[in-house]
Tab-separated table of C-alpha atoms in Angstrom:
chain	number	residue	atom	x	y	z
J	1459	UNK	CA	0.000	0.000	0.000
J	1460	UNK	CA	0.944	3.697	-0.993
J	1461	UNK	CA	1.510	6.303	1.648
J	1462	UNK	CA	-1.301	7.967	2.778
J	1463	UNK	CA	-3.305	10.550	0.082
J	1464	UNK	CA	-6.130	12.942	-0.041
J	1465	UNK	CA	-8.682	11.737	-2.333
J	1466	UNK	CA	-11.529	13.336	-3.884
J	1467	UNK	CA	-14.350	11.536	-4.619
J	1468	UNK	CA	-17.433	12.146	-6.756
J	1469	UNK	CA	-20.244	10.627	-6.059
J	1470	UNK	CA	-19.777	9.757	-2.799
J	1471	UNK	CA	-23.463	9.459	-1.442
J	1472	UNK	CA	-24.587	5.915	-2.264
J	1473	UNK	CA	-23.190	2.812	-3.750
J	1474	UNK	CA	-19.415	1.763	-4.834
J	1475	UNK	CA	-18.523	5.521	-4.143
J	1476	UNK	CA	-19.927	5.567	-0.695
J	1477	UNK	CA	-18.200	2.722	-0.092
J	1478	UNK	CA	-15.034	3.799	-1.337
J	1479	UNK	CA	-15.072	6.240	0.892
J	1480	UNK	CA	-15.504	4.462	4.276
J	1481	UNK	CA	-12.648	2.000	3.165
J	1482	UNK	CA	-10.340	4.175	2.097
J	1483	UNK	CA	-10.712	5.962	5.159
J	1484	UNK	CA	-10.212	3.436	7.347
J	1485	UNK	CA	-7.289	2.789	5.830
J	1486	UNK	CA	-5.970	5.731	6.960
J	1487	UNK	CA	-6.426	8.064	3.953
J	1488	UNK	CA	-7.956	12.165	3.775
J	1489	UNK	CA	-10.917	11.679	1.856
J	1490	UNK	CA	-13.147	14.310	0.201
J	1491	UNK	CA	-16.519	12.591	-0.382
J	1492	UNK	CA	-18.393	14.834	-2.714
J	1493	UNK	CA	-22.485	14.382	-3.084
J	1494	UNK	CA	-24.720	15.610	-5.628
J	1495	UNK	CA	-27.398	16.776	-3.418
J	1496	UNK	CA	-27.483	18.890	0.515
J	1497	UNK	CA	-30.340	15.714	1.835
J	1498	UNK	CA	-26.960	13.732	0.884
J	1499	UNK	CA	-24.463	15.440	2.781
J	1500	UNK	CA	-26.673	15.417	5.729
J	1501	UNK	CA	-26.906	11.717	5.580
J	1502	UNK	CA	-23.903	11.062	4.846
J	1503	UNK	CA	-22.104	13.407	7.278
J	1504	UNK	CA	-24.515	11.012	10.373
J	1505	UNK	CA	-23.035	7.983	8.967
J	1506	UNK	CA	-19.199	8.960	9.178
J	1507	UNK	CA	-19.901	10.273	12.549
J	1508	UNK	CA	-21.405	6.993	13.409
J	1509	UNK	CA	-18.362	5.218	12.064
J	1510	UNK	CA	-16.203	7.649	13.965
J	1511	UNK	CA	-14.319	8.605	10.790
J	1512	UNK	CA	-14.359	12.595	10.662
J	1513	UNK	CA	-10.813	12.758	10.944
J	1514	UNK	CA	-11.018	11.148	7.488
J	1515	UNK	CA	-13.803	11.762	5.842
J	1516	UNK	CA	-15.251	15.624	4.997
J	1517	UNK	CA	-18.169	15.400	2.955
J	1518	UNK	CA	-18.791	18.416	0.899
J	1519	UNK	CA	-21.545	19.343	-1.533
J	1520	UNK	CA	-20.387	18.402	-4.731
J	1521	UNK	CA	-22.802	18.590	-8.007
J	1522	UNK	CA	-20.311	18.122	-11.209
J	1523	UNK	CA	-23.172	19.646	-13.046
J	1524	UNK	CA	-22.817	23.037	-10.944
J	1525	UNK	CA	-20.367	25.669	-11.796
J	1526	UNK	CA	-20.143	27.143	-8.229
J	1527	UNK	CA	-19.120	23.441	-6.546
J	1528	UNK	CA	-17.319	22.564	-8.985
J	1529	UNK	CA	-15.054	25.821	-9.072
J	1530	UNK	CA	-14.572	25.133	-4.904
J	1531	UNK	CA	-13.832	21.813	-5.795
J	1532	UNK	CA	-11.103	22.794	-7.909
J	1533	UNK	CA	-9.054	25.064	-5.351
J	1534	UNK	CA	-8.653	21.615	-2.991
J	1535	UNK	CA	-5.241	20.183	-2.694
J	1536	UNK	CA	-5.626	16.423	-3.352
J	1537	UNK	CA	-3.380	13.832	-4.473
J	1538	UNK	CA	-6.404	11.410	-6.420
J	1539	UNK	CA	-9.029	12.839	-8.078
J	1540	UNK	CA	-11.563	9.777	-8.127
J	1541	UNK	CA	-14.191	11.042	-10.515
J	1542	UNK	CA	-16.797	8.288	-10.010
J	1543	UNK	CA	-20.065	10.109	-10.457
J	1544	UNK	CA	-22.377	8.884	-12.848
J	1545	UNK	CA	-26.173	8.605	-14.273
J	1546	UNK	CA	-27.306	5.986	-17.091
J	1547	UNK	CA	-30.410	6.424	-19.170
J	1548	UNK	CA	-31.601	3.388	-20.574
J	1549	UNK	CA	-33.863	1.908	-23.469
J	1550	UNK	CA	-33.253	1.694	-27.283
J	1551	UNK	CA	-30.911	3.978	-29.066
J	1552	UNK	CA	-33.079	4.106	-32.261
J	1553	UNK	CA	-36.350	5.450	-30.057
J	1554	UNK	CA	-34.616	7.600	-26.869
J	1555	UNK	CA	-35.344	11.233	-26.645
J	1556	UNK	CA	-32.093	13.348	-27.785
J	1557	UNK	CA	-32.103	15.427	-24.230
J	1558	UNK	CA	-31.590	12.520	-22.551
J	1559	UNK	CA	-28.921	11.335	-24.301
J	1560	UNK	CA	-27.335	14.814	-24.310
J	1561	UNK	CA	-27.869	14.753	-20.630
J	1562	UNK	CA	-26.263	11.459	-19.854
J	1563	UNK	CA	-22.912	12.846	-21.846
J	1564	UNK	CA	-22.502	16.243	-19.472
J	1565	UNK	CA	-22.690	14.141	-16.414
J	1566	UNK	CA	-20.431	10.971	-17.661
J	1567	UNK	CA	-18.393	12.590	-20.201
J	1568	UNK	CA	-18.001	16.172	-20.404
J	1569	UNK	CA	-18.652	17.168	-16.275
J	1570	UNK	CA	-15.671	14.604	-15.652
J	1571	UNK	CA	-13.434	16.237	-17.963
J	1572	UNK	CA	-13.854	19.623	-17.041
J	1573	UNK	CA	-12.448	18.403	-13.418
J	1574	UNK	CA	-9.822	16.125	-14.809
J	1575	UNK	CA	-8.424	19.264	-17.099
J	1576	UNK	CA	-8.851	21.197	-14.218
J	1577	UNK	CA	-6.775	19.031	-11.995
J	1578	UNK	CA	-4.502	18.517	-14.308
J	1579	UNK	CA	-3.886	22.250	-14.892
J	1580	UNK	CA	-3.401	22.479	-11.500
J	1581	UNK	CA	-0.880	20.150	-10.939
J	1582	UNK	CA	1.047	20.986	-13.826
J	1583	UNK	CA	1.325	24.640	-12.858
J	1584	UNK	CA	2.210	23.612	-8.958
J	1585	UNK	CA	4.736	21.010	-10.579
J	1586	UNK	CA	2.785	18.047	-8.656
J	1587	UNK	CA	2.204	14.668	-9.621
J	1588	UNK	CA	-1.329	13.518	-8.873
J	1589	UNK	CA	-3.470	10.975	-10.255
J	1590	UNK	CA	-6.937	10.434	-12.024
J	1591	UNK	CA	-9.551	7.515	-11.799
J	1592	UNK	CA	-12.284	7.039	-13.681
J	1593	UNK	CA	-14.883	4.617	-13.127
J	1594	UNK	CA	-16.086	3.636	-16.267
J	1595	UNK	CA	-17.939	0.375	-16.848
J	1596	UNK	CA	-17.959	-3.486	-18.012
J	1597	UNK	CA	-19.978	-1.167	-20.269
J	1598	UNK	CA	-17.101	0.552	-21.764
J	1599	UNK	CA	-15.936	-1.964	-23.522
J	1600	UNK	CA	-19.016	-3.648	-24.980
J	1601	UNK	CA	-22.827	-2.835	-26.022
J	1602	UNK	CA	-25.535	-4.721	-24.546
J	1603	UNK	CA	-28.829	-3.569	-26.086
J	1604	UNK	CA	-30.882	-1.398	-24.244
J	1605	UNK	CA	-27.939	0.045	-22.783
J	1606	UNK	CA	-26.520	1.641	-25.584
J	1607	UNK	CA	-26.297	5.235	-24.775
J	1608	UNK	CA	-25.265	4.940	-21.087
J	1609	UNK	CA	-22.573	2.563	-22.289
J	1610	UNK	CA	-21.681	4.807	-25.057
J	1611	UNK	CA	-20.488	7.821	-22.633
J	1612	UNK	CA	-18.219	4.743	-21.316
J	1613	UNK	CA	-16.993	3.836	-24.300
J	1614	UNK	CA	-16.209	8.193	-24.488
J	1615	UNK	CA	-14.672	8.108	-21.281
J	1616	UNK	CA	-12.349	4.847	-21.831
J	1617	UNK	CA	-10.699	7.161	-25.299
J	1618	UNK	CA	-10.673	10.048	-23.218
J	1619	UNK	CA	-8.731	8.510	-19.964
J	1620	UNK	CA	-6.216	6.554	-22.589
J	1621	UNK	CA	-5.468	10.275	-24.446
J	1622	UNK	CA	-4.779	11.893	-21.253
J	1623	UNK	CA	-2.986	8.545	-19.958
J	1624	UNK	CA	-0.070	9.576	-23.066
J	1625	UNK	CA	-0.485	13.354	-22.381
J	1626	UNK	CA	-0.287	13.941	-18.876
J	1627	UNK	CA	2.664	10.972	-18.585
J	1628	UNK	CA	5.549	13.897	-19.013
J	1629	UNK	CA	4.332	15.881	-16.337
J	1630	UNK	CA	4.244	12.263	-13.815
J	1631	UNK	CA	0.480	12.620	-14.028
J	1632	UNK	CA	-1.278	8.949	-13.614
J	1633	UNK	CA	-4.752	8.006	-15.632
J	1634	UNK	CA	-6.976	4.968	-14.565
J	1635	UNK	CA	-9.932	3.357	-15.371
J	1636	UNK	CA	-11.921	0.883	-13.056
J	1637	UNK	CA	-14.533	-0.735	-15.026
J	1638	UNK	CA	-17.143	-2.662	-12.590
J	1639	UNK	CA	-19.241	-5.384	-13.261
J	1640	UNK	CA	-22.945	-5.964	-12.773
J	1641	UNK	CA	-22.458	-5.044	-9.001
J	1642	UNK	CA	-26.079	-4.613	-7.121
J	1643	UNK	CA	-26.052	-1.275	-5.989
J	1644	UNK	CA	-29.095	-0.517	-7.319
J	1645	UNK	CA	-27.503	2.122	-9.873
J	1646	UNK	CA	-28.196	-0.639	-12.774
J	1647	UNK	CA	-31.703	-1.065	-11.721
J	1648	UNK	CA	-32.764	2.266	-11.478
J	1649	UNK	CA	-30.953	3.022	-14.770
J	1650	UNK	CA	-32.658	0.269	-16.513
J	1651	UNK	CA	-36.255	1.584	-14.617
J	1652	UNK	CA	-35.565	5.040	-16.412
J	1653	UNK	CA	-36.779	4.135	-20.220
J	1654	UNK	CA	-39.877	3.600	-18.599
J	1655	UNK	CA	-40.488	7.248	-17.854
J	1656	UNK	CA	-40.996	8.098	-21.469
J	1657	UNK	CA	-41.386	4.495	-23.409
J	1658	UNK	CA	-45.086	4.326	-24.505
J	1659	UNK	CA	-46.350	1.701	-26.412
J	1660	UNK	CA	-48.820	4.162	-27.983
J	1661	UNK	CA	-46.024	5.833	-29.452
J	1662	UNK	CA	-42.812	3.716	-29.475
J	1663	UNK	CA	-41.777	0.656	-31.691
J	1664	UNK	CA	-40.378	-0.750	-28.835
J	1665	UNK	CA	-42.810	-2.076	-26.182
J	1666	UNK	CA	-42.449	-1.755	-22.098
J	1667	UNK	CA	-42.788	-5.452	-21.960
J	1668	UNK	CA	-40.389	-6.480	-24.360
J	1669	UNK	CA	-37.947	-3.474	-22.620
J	1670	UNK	CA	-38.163	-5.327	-19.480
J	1671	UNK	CA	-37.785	-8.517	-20.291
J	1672	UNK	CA	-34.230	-7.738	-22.141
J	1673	UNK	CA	-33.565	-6.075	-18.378
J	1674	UNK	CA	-34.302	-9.076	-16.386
J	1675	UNK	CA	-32.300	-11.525	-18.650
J	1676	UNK	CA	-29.554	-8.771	-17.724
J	1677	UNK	CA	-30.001	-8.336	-14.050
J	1678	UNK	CA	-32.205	-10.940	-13.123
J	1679	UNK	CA	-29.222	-13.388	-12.989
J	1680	UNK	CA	-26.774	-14.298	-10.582
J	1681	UNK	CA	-23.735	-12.652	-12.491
J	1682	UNK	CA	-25.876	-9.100	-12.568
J	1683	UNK	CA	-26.372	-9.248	-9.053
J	1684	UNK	CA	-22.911	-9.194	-8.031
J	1685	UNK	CA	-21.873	-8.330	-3.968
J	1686	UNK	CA	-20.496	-4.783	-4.200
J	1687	UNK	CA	-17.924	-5.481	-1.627
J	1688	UNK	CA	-15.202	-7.381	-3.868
J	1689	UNK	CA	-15.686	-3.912	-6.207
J	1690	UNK	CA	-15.287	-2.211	-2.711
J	1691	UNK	CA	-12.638	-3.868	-1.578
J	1692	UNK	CA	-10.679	-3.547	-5.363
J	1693	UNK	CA	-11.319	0.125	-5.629
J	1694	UNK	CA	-9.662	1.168	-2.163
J	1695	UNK	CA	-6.363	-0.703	-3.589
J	1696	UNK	CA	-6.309	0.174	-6.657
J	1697	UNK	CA	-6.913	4.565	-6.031
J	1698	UNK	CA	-4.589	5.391	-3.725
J	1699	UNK	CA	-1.849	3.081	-5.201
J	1700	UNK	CA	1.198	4.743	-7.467
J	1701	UNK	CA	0.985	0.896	-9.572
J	1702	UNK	CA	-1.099	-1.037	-11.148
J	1703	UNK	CA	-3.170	-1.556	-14.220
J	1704	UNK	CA	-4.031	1.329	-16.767
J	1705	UNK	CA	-7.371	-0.563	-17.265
J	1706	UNK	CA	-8.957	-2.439	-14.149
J	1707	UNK	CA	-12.160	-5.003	-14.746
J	1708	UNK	CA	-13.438	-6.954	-11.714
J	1709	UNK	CA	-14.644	-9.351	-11.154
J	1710	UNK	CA	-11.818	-11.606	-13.159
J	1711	UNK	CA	-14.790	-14.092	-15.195
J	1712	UNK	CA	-16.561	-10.014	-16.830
J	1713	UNK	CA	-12.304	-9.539	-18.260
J	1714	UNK	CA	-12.530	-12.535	-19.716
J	1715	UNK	CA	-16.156	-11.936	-21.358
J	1716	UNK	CA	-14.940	-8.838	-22.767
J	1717	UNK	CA	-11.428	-9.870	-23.876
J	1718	UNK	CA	-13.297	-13.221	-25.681
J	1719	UNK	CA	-16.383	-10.441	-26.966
J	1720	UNK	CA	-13.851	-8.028	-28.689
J	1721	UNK	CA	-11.824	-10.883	-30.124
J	1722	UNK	CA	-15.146	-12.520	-31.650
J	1723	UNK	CA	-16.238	-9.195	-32.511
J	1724	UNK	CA	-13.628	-9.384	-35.549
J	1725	UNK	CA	-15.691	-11.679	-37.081
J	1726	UNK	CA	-19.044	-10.195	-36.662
J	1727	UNK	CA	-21.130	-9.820	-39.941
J	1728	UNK	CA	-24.210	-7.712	-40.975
């Protein structure tokens, strides 16, 4: 293990990012847990005090959609920028409104990117050597349908962390991606609940039953209903450490889908 860093962390109030958090902490680490909303910080702020951890964890309000927190979060002086906020909008790409698609990119794609240029600025100009960490997705590096657009913005982010892992190597800036499985958090299911807010079968092609069917096959199983706790416990090595993997799927059996999907996917035909 590295020595101990301050890490900022987006996305902080619920899920792998909460639990981040708490185990990086208790490993000894200054972390920054940022949350989207003030209900958030409130709730989060009882459960660190509960854990007796506010020597090591500050949670701050942290929307990466909002100038104003985003500008405070810039003037911190961190070591690991774990940008780990995310939403996913679901449902077919040939039918899903534009706004939500545009939406899904500012928070995955381009809200991420204005921190990590940010950061990197930073750094650069005080001559430090920090580190970024994305969390993309299993997602990133293959389509499932009814997924497409959410996994699209991780397919964005996966080009975008290996650019900046070649341009920010002079100045001893580090890039990383951690690409989860189907871990039940509850992020996939409410992702996959949101085509329902606009599918109609009065108006769509696709229809709500057939929709949710393609989810269950997805998360109804075993292997989409993974414990979050061996993500947990992978993320709290792999973000504070100055080694490791550029590129960092868990569990090991989702690599080996996705190394055996991209090879086959040579061979695909129309």
């Amino acid at each position: 293990m590295s020595t101990t860093k301050t890490i900022l962390i987006t996305g902080a109030g619920s899920g792998l990012g909460e639990g981040a958090a708490f185990g990086l902490a208790k490993l000894g680490h200054k972390v920054i847990a940022g949350v989207q909303i003030l209900p958030e910080v409130t709730a989060l702020r009882k459960k660190v005090a509960e854990a007796g951890l506010e020597n090591n964890i500050e949670v701050v309000k942290l929307n990466i959609l909002d100038k104003y927190d985003v500008a405070n979060a810039l003037k911190r002086d961190i070591d690991v920028f774990f940008s780990n906020a995310g939403i996913g909008e679901s449902g077919p790409v040939f039918e899903i409104p534009l706004d939500l698609v545009r939406a899904n990119y500012e928070t995955n794609v381009f809200a991420p990117l204005q921190l990590s240029q940010g950061f990197a600025s930073k750094w650069i100009t005080e001559g430090k050597k920090g580190k970024i960490v994305f969390t993309s997705s299993m997602g990133g590096l293959f389509t499932p349908s009814g997924y497409g657009i959410y996994v699209s913005t991780k397919h964005a982010l996966e080009a975008v962390a290996e650019a900046l892992a070649d341009e920010l190597n002079p100045y001893g800036i580090k890039i990383q991606t951690i690409n989860p499985g189907a871990y039940l958090t509850g992020y996939n299911e409410t992702m996959a609940e949101n085509a329902f807010r606009w599918l109609d079968d009065d108006k769509n092609f696709t229809k709500r039953a057939d929709m949710k069917a393609n989810f269950d096959s997805l998360l109804g199983t075993p292997e989409g209903r993974l414990d979050p706790q061996e993500m947990i416990d992978a993320i709290i090595e792999i973000v504070p450490s100055d080694n490791g993997k550029f590129r960092n799927v868990v569990p090991q059996f989702v690599e080996d889908m996705l190394k055996d999907h991209q090879l086959k996917a040579w061979e695909n035909t129309i």
